[in-house]
mmCIF file of C-alpha atoms in Angstrom:
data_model
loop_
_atom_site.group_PDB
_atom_site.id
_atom_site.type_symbol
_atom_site.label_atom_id
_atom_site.label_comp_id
_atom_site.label_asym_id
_atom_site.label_seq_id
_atom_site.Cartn_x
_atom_site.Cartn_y
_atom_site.Cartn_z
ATOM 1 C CA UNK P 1361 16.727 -11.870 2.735
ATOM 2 C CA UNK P 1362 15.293 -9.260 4.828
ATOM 3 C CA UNK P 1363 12.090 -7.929 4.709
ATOM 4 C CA UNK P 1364 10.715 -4.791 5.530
ATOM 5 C CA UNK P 1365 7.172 -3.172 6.184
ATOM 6 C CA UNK P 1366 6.641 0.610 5.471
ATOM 7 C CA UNK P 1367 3.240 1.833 6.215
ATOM 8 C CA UNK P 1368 0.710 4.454 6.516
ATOM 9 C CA UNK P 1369 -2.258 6.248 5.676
ATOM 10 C CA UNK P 1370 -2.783 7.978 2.241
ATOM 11 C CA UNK P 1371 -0.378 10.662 1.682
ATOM 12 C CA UNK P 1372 1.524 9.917 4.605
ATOM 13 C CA UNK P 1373 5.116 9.617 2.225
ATOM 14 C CA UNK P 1374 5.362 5.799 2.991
ATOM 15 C CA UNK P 1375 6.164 5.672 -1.007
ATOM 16 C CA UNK P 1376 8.644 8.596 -0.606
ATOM 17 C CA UNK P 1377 10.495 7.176 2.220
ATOM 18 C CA UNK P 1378 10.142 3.397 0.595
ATOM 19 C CA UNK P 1379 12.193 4.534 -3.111
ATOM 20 C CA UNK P 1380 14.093 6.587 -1.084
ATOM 21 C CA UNK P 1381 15.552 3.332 1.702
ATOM 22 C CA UNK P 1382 15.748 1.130 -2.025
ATOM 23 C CA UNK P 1383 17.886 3.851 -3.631
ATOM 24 C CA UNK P 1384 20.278 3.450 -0.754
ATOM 25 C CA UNK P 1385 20.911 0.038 -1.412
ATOM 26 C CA UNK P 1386 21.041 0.036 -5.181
ATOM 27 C CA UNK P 1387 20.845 -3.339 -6.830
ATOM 28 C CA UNK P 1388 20.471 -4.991 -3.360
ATOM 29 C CA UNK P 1389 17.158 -4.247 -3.178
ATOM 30 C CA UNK P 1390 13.767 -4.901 -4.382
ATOM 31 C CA UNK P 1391 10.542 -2.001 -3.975
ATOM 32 C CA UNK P 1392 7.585 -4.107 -4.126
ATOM 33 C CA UNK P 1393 4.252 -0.879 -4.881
ATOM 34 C CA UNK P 1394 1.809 -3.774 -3.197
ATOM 35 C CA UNK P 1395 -1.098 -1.265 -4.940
ATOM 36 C CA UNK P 1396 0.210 -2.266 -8.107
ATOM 37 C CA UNK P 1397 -0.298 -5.859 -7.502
ATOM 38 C CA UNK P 1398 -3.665 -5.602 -5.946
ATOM 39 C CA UNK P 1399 -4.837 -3.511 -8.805
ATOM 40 C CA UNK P 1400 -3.835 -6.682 -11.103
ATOM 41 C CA UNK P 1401 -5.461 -9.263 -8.712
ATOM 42 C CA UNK P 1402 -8.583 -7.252 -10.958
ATOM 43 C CA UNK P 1403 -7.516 -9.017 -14.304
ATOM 44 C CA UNK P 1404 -7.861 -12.383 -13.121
ATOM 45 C CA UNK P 1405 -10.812 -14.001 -14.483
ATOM 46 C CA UNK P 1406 -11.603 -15.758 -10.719
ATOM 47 C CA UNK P 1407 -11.791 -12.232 -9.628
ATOM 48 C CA UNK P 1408 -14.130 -10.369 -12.452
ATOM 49 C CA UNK P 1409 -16.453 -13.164 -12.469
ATOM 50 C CA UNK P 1410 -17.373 -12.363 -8.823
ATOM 51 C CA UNK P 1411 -17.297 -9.102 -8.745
ATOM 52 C CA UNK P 1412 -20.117 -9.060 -11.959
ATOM 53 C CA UNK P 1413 -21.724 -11.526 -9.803
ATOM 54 C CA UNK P 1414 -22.434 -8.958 -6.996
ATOM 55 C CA UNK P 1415 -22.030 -5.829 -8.621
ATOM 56 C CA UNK P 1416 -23.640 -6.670 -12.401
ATOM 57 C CA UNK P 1417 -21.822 -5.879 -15.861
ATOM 58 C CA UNK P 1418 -22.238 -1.786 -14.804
ATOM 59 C CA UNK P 1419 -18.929 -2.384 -13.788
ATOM 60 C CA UNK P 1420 -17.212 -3.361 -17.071
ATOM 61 C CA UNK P 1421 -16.327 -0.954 -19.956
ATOM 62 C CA UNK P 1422 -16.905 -1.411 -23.780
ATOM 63 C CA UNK P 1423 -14.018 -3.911 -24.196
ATOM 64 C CA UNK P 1424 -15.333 -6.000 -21.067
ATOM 65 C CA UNK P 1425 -12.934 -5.350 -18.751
ATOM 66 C CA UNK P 1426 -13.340 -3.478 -15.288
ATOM 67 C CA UNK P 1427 -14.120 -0.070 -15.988
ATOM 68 C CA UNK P 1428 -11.478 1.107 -12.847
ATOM 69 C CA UNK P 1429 -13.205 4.347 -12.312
ATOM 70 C CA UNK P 1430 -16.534 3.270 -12.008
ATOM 71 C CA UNK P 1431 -15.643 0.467 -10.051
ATOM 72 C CA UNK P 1432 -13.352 2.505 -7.647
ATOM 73 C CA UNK P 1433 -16.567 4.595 -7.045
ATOM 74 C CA UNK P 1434 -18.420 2.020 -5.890
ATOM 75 C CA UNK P 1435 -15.939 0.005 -3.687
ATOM 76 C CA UNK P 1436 -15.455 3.816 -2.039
ATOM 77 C CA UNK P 1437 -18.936 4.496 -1.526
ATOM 78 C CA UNK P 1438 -19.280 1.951 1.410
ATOM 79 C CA UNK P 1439 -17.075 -0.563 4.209
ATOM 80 C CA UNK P 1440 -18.843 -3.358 2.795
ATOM 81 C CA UNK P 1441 -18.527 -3.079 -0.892
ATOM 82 C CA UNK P 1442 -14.708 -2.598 0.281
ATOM 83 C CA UNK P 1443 -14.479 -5.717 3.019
ATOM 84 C CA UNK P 1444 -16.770 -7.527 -0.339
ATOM 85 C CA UNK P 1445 -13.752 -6.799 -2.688
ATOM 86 C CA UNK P 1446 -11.196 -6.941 0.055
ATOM 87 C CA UNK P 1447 -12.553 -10.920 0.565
ATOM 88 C CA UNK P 1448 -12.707 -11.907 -3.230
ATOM 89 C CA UNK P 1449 -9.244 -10.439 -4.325
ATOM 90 C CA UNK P 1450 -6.890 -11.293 -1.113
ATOM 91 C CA UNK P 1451 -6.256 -15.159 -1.700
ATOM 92 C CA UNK P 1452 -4.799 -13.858 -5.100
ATOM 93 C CA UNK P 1453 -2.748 -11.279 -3.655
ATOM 94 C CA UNK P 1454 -1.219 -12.862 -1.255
ATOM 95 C CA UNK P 1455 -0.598 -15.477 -3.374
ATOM 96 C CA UNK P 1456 0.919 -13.365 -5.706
ATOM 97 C CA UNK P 1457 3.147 -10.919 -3.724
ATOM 98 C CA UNK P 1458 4.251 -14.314 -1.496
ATOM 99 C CA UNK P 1459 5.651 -15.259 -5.092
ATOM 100 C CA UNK P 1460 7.136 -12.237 -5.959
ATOM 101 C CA UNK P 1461 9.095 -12.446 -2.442
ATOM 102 C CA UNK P 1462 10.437 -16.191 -3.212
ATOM 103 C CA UNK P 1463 11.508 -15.163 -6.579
ATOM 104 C CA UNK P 1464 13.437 -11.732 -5.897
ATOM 105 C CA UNK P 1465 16.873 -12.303 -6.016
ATOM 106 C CA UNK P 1466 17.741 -8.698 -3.856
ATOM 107 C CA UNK P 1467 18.584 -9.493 -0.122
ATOM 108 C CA UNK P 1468 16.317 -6.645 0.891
ATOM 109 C CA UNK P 1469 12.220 -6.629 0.275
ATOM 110 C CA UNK P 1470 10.840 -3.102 0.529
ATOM 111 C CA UNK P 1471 7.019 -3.371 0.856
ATOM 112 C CA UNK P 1472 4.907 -0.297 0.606
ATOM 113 C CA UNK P 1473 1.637 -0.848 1.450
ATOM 114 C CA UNK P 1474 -1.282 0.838 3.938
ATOM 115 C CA UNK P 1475 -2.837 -2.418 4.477
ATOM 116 C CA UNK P 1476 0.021 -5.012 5.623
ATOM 117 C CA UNK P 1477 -0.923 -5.111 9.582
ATOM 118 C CA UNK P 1478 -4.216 -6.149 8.163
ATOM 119 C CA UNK P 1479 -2.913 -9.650 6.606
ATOM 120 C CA UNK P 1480 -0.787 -12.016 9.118
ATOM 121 C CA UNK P 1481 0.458 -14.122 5.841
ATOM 122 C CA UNK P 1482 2.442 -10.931 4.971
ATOM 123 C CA UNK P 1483 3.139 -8.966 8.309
ATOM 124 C CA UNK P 1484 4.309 -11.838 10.393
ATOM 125 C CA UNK P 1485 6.993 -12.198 8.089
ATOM 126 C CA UNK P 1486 8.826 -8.680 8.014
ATOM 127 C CA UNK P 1487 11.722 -8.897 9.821
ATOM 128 C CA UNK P 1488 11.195 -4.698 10.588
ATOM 129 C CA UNK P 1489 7.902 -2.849 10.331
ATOM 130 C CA UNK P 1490 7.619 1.112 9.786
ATOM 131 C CA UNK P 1491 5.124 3.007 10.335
ATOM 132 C CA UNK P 1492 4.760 6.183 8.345
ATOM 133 C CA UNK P 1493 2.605 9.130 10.086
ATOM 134 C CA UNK P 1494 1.644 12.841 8.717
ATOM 135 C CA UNK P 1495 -1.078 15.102 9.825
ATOM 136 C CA UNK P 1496 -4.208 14.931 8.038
ATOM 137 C CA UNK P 1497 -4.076 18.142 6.669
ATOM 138 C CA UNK P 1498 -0.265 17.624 4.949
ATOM 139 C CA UNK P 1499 -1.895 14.212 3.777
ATOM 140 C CA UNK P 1500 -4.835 15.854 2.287
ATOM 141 C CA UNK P 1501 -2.613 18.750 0.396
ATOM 142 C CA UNK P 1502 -0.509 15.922 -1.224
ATOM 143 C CA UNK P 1503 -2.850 14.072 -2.350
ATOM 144 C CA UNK P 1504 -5.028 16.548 -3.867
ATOM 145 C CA UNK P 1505 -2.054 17.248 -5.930
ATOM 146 C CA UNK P 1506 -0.896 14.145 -6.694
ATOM 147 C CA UNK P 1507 -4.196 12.252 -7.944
ATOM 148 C CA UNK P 1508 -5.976 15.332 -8.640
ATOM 149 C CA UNK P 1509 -8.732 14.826 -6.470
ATOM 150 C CA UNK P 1510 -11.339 16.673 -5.147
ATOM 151 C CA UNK P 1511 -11.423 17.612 -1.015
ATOM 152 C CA UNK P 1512 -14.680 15.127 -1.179
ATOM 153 C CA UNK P 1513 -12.979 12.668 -3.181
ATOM 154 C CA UNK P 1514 -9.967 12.242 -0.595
ATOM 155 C CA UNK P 1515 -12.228 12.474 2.466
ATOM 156 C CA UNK P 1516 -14.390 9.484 1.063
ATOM 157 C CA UNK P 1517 -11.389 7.591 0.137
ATOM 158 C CA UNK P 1518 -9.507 9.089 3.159
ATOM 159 C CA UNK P 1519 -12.376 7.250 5.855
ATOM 160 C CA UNK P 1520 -11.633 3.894 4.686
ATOM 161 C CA UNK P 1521 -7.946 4.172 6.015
ATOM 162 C CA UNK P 1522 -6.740 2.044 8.661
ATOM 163 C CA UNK P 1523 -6.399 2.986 12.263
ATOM 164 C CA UNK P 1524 -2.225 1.744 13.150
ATOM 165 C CA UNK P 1525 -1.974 0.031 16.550
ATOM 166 C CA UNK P 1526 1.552 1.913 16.840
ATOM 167 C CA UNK P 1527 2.549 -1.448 19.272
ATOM 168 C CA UNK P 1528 3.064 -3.452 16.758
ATOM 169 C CA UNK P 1529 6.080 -1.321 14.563
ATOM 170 C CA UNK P 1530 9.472 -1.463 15.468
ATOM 171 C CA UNK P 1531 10.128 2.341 14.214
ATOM 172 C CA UNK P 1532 7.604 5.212 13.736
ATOM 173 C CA UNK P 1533 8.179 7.638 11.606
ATOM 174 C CA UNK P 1534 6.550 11.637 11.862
ATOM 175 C CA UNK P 1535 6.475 12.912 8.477
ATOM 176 C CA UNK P 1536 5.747 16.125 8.957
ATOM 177 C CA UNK P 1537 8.997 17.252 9.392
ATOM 178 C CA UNK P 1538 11.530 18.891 6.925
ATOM 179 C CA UNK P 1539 13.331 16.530 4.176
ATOM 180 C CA UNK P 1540 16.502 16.870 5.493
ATOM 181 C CA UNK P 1541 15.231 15.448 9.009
ATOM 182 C CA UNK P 1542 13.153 12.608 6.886
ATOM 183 C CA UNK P 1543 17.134 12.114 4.785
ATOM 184 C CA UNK P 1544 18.607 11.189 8.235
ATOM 185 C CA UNK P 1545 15.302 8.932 9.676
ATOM 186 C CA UNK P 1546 16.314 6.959 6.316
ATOM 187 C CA UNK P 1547 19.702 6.663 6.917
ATOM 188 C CA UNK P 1548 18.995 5.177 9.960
ATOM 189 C CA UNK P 1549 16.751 2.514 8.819
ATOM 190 C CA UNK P 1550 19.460 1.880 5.806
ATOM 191 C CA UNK P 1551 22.067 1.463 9.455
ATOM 192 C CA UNK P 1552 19.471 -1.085 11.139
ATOM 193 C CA UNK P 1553 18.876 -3.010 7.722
ATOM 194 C CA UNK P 1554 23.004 -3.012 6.823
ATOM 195 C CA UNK P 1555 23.399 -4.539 10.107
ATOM 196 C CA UNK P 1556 20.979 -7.556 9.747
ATOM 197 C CA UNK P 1557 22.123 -8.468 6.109
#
């Protein structure tokens, strides 16, 4: 199995570039959205009982559950209400995503995620970690388009993104260039991976 990290701020194309390396390999290969999995980590009841704890039932919609809007609002409006949720929901998602990995069959792991350098269970273990970069304003224009956001709404979301210590990747990857230059920067990672399988 090898395992490998890809990425980057918001809008950056780290999702792009990810389907794009899994394509490559067809059926050897697993994408692993990380997002998608810490958006579940929100249906456990471990994780809804402390978050009405701190936050009060504001946060839940008719039916009970997390209302996702409202509660994105919130986590967004400050660090701490993120680092809060950040502490309550990671023991579940790394506990989940760990299992994921052990039960994939697929000899390459493609994570996509903007937060892996932030949690050593996960990083230490890629055997090749990408970092996907793109000017702010290219980010910005994506985004806008793809969640249908407002300018304010990306720049609030936008100033909880991490800051990448580029020493610790093994390939970085400028993605403001044209898709036929970010075709061949995949082929090249598909070259590296092929060669360690």
């Amino acid at each position: 199995m090898f395992i490998v990290s890809i990425t980057g701020k918001t809008g950056s194309g780290k999702s792009y570039i990810s389907k794009e390396i899994t394509k490559k390999f067809e059926k050897q290969a697993i994408y692993i959205d990380v997002d998608v999995i810490s958006r579940n980590t929100m249906k456990y009841e471990e994780t809804i009982n402390q978050s009405i704890k701190i936050w009060g039932n504001n946060i839940l919609d008719v039916n009970g559950n997390i209302d996702r809007k409202k509660f994105r609002h919130i986590v967004f409006s400050s660090k701490e209400n993120r680092d809060t949720l950040t502490r309550i929901s990671l023991p579940i998602l790394v506990r989940l995503l760990l299992d994921e990995i052990e039960n994939a069959s697929e000899k390459v792991i493609i994570l996509d995620w903007a937060f892996t350098p932030e949690v050593p269970e996960i990083f230490d273990i890629c055997d090749l970690k990408i970092l996907v970069k793109a000017d702010e304003n290219i980010r910005k224009s994506r985004i806008l388009k793809r969640d249908i956001l407002t300018e304010d709404e990306f720049i609030s979301r936008d100033k909880f993104s991490m800051n990448y210590d580029e020493s610790r990747f093994d390939i970085i990857i400028n993605n403001n260039k044209s898709l036929k230059q970010i075709e061949e920067e995949v082929n090249n990672i598909c070259n590296i991976i092929s060669k360690n399988l």
